[in-house]
Coordinates of C-alpha atoms in Angstrom, one line a residue:
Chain D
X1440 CA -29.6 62.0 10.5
X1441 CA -33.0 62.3 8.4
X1442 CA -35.0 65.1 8.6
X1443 CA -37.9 65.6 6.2
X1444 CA -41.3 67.1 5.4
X1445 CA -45.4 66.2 4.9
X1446 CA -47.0 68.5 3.0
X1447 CA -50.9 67.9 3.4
X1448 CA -54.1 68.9 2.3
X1449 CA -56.8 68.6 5.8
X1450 CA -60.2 68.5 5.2
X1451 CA -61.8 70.9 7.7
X1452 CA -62.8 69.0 10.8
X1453 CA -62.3 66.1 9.7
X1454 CA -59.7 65.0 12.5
X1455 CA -59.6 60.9 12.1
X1456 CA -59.3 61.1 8.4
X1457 CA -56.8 63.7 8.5
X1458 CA -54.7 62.1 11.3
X1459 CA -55.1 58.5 9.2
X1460 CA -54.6 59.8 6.1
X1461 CA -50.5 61.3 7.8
X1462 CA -50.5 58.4 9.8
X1463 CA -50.5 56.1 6.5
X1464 CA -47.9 58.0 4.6
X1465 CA -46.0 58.1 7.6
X1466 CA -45.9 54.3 8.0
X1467 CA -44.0 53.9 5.0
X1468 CA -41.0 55.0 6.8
X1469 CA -38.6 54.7 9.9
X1470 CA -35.8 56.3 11.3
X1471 CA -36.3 60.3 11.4
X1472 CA -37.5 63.4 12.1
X1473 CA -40.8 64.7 9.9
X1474 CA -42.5 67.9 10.7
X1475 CA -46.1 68.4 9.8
X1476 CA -47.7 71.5 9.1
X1477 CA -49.6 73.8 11.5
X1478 CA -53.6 72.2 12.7
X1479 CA -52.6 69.5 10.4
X1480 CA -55.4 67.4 12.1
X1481 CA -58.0 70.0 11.9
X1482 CA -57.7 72.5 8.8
X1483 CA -57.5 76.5 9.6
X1484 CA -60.4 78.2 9.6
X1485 CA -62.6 77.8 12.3
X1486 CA -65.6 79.9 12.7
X1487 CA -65.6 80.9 16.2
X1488 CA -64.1 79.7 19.8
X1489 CA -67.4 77.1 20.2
X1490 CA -65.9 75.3 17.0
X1491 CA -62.5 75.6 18.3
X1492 CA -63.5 74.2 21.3
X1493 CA -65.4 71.1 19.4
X1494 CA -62.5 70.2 17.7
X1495 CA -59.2 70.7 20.0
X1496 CA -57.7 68.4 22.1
X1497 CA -55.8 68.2 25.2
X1498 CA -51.8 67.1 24.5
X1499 CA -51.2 64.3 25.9
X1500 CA -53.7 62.2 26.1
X1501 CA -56.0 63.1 23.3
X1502 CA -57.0 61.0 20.2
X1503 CA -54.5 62.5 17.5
X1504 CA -51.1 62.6 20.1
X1505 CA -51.9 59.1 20.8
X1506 CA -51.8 57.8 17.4
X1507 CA -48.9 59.8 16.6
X1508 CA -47.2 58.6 20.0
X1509 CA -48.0 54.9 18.6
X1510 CA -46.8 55.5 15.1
X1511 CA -43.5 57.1 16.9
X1512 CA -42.6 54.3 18.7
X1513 CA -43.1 51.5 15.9
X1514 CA -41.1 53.6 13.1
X1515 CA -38.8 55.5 15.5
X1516 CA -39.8 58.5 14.1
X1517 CA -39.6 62.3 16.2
X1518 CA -42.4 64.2 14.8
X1519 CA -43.0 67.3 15.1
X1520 CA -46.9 68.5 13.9
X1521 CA -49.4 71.7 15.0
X1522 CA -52.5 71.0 16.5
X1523 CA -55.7 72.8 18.0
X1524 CA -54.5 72.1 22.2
X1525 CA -57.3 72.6 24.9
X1526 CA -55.1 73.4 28.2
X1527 CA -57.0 74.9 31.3
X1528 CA -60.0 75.9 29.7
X1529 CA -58.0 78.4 26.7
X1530 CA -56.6 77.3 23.4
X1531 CA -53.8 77.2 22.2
X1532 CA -52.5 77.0 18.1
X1533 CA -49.5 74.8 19.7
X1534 CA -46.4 72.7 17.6
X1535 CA -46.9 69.0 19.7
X1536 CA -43.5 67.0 19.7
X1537 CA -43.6 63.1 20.0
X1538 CA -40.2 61.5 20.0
X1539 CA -39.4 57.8 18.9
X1540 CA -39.7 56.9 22.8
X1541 CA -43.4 58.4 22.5
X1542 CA -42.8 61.9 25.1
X1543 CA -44.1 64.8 24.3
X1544 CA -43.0 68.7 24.5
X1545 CA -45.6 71.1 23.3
X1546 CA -44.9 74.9 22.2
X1547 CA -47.9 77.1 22.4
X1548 CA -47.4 79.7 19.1
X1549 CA -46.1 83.0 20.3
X1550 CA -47.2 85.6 17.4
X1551 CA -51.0 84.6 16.7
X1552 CA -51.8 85.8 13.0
X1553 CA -54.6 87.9 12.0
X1554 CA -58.2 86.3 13.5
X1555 CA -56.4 83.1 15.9
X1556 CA -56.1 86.0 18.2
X1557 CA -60.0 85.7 18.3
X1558 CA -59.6 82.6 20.0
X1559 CA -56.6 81.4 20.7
X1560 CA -54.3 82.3 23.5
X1561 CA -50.6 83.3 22.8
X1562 CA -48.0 81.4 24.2
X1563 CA -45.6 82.6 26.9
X1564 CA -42.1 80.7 25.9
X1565 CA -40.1 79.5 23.5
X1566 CA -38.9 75.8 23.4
X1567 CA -36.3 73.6 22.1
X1568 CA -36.3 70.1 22.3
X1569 CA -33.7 67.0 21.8
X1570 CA -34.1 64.4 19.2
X1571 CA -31.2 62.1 19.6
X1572 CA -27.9 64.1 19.4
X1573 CA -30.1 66.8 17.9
X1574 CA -32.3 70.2 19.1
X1575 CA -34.7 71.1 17.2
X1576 CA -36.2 74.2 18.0
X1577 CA -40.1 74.9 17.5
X1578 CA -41.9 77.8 16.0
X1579 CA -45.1 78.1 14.3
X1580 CA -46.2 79.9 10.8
X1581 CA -45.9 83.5 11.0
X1582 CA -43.5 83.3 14.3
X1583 CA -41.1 83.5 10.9
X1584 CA -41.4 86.8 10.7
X1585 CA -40.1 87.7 14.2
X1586 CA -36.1 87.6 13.6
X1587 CA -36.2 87.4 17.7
X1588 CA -37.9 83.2 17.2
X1589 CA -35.0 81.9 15.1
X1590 CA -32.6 84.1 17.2
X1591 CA -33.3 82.8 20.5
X1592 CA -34.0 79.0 19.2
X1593 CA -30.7 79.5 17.9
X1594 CA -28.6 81.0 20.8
X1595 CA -30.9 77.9 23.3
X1596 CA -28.9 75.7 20.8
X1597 CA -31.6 74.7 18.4
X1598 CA -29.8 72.8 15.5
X1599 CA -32.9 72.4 13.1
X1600 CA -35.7 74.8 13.3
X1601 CA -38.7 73.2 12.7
X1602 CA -42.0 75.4 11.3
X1603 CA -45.2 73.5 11.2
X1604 CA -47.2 76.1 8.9
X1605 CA -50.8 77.3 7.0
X1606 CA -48.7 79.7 5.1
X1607 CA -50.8 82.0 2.5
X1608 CA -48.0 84.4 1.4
X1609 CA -45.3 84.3 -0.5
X1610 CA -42.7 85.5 1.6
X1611 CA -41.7 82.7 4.0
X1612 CA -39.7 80.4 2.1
X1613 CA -37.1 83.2 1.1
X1614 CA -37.1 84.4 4.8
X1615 CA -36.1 80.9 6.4
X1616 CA -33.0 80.6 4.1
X1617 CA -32.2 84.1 5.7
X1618 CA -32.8 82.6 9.5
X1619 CA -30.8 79.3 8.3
X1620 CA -27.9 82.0 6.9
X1621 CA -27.8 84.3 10.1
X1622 CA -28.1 81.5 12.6
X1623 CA -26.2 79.1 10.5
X1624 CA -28.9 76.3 11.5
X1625 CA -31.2 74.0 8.6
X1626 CA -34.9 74.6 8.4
X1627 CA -37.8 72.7 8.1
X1628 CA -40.6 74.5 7.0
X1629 CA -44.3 72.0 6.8
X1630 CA -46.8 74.1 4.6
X1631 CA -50.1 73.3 3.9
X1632 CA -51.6 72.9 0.3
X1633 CA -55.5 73.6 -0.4
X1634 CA -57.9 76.3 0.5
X1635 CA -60.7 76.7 2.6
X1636 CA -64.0 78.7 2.8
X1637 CA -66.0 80.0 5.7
X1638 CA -68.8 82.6 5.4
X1639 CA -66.8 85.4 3.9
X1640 CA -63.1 84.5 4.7
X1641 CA -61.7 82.7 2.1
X1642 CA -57.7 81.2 1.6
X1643 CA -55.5 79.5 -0.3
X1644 CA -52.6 77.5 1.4
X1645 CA -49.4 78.0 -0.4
X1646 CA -47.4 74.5 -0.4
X1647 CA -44.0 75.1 -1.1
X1648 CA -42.7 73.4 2.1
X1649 CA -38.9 72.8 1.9
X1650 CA -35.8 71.8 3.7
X1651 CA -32.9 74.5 4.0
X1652 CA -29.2 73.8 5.2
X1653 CA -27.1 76.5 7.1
X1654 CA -26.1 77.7 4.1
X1655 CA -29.4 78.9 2.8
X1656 CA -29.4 76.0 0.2
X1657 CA -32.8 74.7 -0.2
X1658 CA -32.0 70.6 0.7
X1659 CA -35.9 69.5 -0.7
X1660 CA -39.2 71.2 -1.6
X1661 CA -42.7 70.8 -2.3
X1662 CA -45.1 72.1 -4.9
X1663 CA -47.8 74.1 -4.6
X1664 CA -50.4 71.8 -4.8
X1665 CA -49.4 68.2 -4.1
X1666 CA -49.2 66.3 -0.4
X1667 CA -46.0 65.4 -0.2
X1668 CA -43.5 63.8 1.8
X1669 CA -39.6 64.5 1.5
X1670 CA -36.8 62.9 3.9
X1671 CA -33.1 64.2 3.5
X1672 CA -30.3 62.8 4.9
X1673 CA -28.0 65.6 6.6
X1674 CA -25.0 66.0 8.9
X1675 CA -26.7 68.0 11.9
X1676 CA -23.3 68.7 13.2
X1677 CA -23.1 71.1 10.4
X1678 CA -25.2 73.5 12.8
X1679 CA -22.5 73.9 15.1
X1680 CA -19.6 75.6 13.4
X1681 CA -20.9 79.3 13.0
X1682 CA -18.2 80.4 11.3
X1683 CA -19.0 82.0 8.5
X1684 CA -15.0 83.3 7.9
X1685 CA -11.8 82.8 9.2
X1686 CA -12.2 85.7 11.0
X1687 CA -16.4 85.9 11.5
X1688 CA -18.2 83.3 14.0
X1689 CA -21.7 84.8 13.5
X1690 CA -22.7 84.1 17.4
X1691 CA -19.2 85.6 18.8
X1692 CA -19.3 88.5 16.5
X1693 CA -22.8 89.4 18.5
X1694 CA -22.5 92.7 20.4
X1695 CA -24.9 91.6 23.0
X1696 CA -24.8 95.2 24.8
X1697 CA -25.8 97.4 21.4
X1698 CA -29.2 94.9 20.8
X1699 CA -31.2 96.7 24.0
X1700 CA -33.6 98.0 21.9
X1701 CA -34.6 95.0 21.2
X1702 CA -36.0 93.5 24.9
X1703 CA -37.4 97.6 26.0
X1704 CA -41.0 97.7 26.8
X1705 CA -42.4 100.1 24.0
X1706 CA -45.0 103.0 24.9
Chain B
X148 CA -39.6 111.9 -1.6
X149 CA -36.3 110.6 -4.1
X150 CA -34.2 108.3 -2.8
X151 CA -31.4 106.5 -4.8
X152 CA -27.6 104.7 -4.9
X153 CA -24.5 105.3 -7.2
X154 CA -22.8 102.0 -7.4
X155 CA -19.1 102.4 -8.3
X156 CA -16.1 100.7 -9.3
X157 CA -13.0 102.3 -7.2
X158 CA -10.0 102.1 -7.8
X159 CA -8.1 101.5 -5.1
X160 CA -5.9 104.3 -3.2
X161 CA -6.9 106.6 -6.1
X162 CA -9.1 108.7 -3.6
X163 CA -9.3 112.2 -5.7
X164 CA -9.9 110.5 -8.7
X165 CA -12.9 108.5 -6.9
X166 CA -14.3 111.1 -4.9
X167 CA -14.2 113.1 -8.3
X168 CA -15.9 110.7 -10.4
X169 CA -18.6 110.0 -7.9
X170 CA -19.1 113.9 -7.7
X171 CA -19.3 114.6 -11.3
X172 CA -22.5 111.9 -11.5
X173 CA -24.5 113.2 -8.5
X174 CA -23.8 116.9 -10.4
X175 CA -26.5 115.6 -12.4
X176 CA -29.2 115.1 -9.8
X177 CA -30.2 117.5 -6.9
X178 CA -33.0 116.8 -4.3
X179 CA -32.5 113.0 -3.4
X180 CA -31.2 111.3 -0.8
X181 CA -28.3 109.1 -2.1
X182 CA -26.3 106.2 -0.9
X183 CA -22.6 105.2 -1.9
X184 CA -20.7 101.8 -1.8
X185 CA -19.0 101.1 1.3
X186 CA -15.3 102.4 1.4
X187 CA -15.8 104.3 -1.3
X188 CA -13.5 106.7 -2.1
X189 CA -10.7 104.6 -1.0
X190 CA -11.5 100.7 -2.3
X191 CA -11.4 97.8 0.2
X192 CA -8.3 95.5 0.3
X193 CA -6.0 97.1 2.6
X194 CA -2.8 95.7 2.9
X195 CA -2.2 96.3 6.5
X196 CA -2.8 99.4 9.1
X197 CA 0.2 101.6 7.4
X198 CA -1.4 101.5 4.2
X199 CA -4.9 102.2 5.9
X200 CA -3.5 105.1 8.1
X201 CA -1.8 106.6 4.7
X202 CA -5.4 106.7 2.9
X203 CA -8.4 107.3 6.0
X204 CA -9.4 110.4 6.5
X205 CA -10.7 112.9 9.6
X206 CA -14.4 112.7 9.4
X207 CA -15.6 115.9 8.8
X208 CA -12.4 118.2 8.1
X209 CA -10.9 115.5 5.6
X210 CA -10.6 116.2 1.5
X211 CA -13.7 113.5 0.6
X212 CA -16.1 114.9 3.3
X213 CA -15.6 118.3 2.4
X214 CA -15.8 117.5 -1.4
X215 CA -19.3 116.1 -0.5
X216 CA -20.2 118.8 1.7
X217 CA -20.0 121.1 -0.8
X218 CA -21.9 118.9 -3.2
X219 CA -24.7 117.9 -0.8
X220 CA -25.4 121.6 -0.1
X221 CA -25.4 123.2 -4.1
X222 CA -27.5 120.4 -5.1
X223 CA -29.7 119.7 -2.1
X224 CA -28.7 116.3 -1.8
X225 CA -28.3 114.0 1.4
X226 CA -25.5 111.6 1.0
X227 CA -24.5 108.5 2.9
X228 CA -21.3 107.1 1.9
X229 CA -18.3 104.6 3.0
X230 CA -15.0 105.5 3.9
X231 CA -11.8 105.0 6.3
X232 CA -11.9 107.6 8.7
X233 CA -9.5 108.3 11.3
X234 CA -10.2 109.2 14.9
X235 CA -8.0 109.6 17.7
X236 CA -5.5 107.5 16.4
X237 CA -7.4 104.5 15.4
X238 CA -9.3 103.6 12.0
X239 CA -12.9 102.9 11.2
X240 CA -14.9 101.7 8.7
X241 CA -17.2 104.5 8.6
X242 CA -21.0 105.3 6.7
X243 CA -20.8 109.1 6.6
X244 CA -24.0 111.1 6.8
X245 CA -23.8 114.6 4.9
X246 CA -27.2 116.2 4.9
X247 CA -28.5 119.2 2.2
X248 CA -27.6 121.7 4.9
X249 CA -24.0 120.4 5.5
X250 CA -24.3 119.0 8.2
X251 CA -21.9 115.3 9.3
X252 CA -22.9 112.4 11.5
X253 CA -20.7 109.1 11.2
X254 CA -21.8 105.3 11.7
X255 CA -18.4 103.1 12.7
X256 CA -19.2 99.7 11.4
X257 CA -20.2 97.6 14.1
X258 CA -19.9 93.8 12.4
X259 CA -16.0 93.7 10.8
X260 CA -15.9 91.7 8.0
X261 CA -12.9 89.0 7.9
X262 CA -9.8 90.9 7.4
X263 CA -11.1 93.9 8.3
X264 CA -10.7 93.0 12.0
X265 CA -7.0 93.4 11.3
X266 CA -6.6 96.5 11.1
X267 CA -9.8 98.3 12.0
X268 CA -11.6 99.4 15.4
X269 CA -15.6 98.3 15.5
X270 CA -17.6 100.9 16.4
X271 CA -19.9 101.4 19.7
X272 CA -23.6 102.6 18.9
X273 CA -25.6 102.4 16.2
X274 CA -27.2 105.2 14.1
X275 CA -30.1 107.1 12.7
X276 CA -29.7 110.2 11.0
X277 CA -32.8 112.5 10.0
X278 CA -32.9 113.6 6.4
X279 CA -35.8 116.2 6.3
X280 CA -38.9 114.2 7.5
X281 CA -37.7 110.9 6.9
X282 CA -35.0 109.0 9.4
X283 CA -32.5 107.4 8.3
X284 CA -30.7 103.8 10.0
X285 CA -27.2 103.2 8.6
X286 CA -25.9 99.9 8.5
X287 CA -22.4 98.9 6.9
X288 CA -22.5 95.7 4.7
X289 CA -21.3 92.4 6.7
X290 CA -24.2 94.3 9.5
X291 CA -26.8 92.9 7.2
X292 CA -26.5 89.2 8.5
X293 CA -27.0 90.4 12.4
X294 CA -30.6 90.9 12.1
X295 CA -30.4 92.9 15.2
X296 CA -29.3 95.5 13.7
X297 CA -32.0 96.4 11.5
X298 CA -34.2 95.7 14.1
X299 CA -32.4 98.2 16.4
X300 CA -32.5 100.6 13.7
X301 CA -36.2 100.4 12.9
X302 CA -37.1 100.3 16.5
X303 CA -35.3 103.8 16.4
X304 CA -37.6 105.2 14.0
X305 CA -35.6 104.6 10.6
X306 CA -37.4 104.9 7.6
X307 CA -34.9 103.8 5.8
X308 CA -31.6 101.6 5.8
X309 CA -28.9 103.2 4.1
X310 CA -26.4 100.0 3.6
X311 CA -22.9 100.9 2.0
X312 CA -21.5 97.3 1.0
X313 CA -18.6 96.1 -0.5
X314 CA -20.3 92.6 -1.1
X315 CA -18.1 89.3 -2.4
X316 CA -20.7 87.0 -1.5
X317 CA -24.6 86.4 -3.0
X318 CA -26.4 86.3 0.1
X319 CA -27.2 90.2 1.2
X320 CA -29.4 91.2 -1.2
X321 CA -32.6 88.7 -0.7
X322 CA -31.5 89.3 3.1
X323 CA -32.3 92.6 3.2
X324 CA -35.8 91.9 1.2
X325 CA -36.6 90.0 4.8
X326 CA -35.0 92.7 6.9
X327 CA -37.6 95.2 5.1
X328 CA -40.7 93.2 5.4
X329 CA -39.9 92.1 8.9
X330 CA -39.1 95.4 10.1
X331 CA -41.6 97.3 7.2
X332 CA -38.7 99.8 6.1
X333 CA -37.1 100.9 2.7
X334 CA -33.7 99.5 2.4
X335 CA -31.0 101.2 0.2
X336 CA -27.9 98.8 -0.8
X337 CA -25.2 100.6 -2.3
X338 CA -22.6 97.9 -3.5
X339 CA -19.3 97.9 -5.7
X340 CA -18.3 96.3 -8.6
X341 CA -15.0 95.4 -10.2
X342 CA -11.9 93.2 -8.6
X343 CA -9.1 93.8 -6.5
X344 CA -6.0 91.9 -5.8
X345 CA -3.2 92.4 -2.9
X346 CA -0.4 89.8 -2.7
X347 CA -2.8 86.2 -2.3
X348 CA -5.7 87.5 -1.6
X349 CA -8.2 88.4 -4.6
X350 CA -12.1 89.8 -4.2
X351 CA -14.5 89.9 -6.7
X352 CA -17.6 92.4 -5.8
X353 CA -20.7 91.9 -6.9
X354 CA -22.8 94.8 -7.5
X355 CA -26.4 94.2 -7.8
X356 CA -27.3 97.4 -6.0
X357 CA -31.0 97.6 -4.7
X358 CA -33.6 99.5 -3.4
X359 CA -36.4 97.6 -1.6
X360 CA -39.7 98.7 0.3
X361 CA -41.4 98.1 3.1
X362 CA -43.2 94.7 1.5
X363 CA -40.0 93.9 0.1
X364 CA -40.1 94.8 -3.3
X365 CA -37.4 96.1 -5.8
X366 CA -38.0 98.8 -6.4
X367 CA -34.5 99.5 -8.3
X368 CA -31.3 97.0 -9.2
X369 CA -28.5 97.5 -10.5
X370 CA -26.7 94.6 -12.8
X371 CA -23.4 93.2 -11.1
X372 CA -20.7 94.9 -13.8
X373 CA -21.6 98.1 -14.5
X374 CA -21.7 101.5 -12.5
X375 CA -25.2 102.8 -11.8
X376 CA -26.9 105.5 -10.5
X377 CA -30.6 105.0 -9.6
X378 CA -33.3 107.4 -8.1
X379 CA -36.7 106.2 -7.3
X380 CA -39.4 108.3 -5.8
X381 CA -41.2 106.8 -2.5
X382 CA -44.0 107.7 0.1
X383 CA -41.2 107.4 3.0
X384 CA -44.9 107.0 5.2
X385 CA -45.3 103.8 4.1
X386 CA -42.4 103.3 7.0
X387 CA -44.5 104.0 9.6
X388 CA -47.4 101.7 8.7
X389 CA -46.2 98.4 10.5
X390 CA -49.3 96.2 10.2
X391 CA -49.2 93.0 8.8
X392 CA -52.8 92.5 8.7
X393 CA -55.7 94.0 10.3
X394 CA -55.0 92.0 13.5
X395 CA -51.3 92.3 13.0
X396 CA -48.8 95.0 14.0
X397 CA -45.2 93.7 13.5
X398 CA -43.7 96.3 16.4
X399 CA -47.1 95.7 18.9
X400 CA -47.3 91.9 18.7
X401 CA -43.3 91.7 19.4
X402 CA -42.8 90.3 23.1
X403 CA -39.5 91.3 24.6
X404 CA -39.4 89.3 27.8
X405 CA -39.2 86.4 25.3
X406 CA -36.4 87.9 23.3
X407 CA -34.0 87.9 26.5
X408 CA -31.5 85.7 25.2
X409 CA -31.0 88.1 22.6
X410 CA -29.5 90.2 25.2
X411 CA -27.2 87.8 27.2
X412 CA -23.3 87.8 27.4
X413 CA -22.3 84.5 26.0
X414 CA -20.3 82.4 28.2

């Protein structure tokens, strides 16, 4: 199958331009699975919950799934993008999913970083969804560095994880080909390029998006300042054998019993 | 405090000579907390469990514990190191824990690498040892790729993961860089060097000893040909600081009802 990447640069608030301007590089192709990165429609920083609230938009049914669920269904494309989602009067920083028959599976992002815990609400699940013969499992930006996300993606049978992100560190690239090693599953991490300014806060988006196999082998990536879109062809079925020797299958090895510590309540 | 590793090239079966060698470098050094290679004293390709019962040791009584014993207590030291050990009639693949004052505690490798599953018995818990203020998780090399483990071990209050490896592949070292900033620990990777060769089978190990810390820096490496011995000197607090950012604690913002499947028996 094809999986691939758009790496953009949003202009803050600018939603139509922003979903046109993916929507346009998007058409140039058919047949495959893209992820976007995180609030790809929006840009990062908003200011407080009242701009939040101006600018998100309920999934399905609002103006940016709707394109994408058009765009979907005349290039068979799954695509998998983050997005500002107003649900029950909270918001949510959520990963929207839009297959090539136009449905749509949303996961609402776990592990809020820093100030989206101002105003957005966590999510309470993890989800995996099918694309063809495929699962692609969904996490969001920092949810990388939970080892727990990939994990249970992973063990739900997630083939390809896909990580819409606004990444301004250095240290998620090198962690995914760690998750695509110890889960044996490829990776498809969507960074953003571009910084923004708000009253004091300032960031810089760190590009670098890339494509890793279950090997850890990076498949495609991006710059650090240039939108970008990469497709790679790659045999998903890969993401089934865990073997990792003759003797080691990395999900049988698992001693299920000794990892308590990681579901107790703490304090 | 000082915190190190000796990487070594055994050679195999020659136990006295290897405990000796290793002994006569830490002479130099007093006041640290040191970690040996994996299998250590013995080298790694046994040829089957005869061999293996005619080389592992009682853990403590044994000739390579007590030889450390008496070294960890002239020169202050607290050692972790790899070896066979025998125990009520089966074999592990043990990380021994000799403190300053004498005192023993044994990790049996949970994860068994390829052949190792031949002739060895996995072990049942994992550990963490106390070395003066600072708390030690042990972890045996092939471990590193079950990032429950770490998690299991820094959940339990380790400081710092003391890894004995006998590495042949490339993949452990950057791990570990993710297993310290996800978890905000030091992490201590003693490997070997040098080759061995039984009958067909032939392993190359690749060194490249490191110390890492809690934002996944080096802090120390070793090359992957020559025997090293590295001491670095830490604030071991900097384990206990998990936040991310000023909004983020990696241990608070985990959410263990979501990490069930982590937990489940497999089919």
């Amino acid at each position: 199958m094809r999986i691939g990447f758009l790496q953009l640069r949003p202009r803050f608030g600018a939603v139509k331009e922003n979903v046109r301007k993916a929507t346009a590089t998007l058409e140039r192709i058919s047949d495959a699975t893209i992820v976007l990165p995180e609030l790809f429609n929006s840009g990062y920083l908003f200011r407080n919950e009242e701009e939040l609230a101006s600018i998100a938009e309920t999934v399905p049914g609002g103006f940016t799934v709707s394109e994408m669920q058009k765009l979907a269904k005349r290039n068979r494309l799954n695509l998998v993008f983050g997005m500002a989602q107003k649900h029950r009067g909270k918001f949510y920083n959520s990963a929207v999913y839009v297959s090539s028959k136009g449905t749509v599976e949303v996961y609402q992002k776990v592990h809020l970083f820093d100030r989206e815990k101002l105003f957005f609400t966590k999510g309470s699940s993890f989800k995996v969804v099918s694309a063809g013969d495929a699962k692609l499992g969904l996490l969001i930006c920092f949810d990388w560095v939970f080892p727990e996300v990939s994990r249970a993606l992973a063990l739900d049978g997630a083939h390809i994880l896909c990580h819409p992100s606004n990444l301004i560190l250095p240290y998620a690239q090198d962690a995914m080909k760690t998750r695509c090693i110890e889960n044996r599953v490829f990776a498809i991490t969507a960074n953003r390029i571009g910084s923004e300014r708000r009253g004091a806060t300032s960031l810089a988006f760190t590009g670098k998006s890339q494509i890793v196999n279950p090997m850890g082998e990076v498949l495609a990536s991006a710059s650090d300042r240039s939108e970008s879109l990469r497709v790679v062809e790659i045999d998903v079925g890969e993401a089934n054998n865990k073997n990792f020797t003759p003797n080691n299958n990395l999900f049988d090895d698992r001693v299920p019993p000794l990892y308590a510590a990681l579901v107790r309540k703490r304090r």
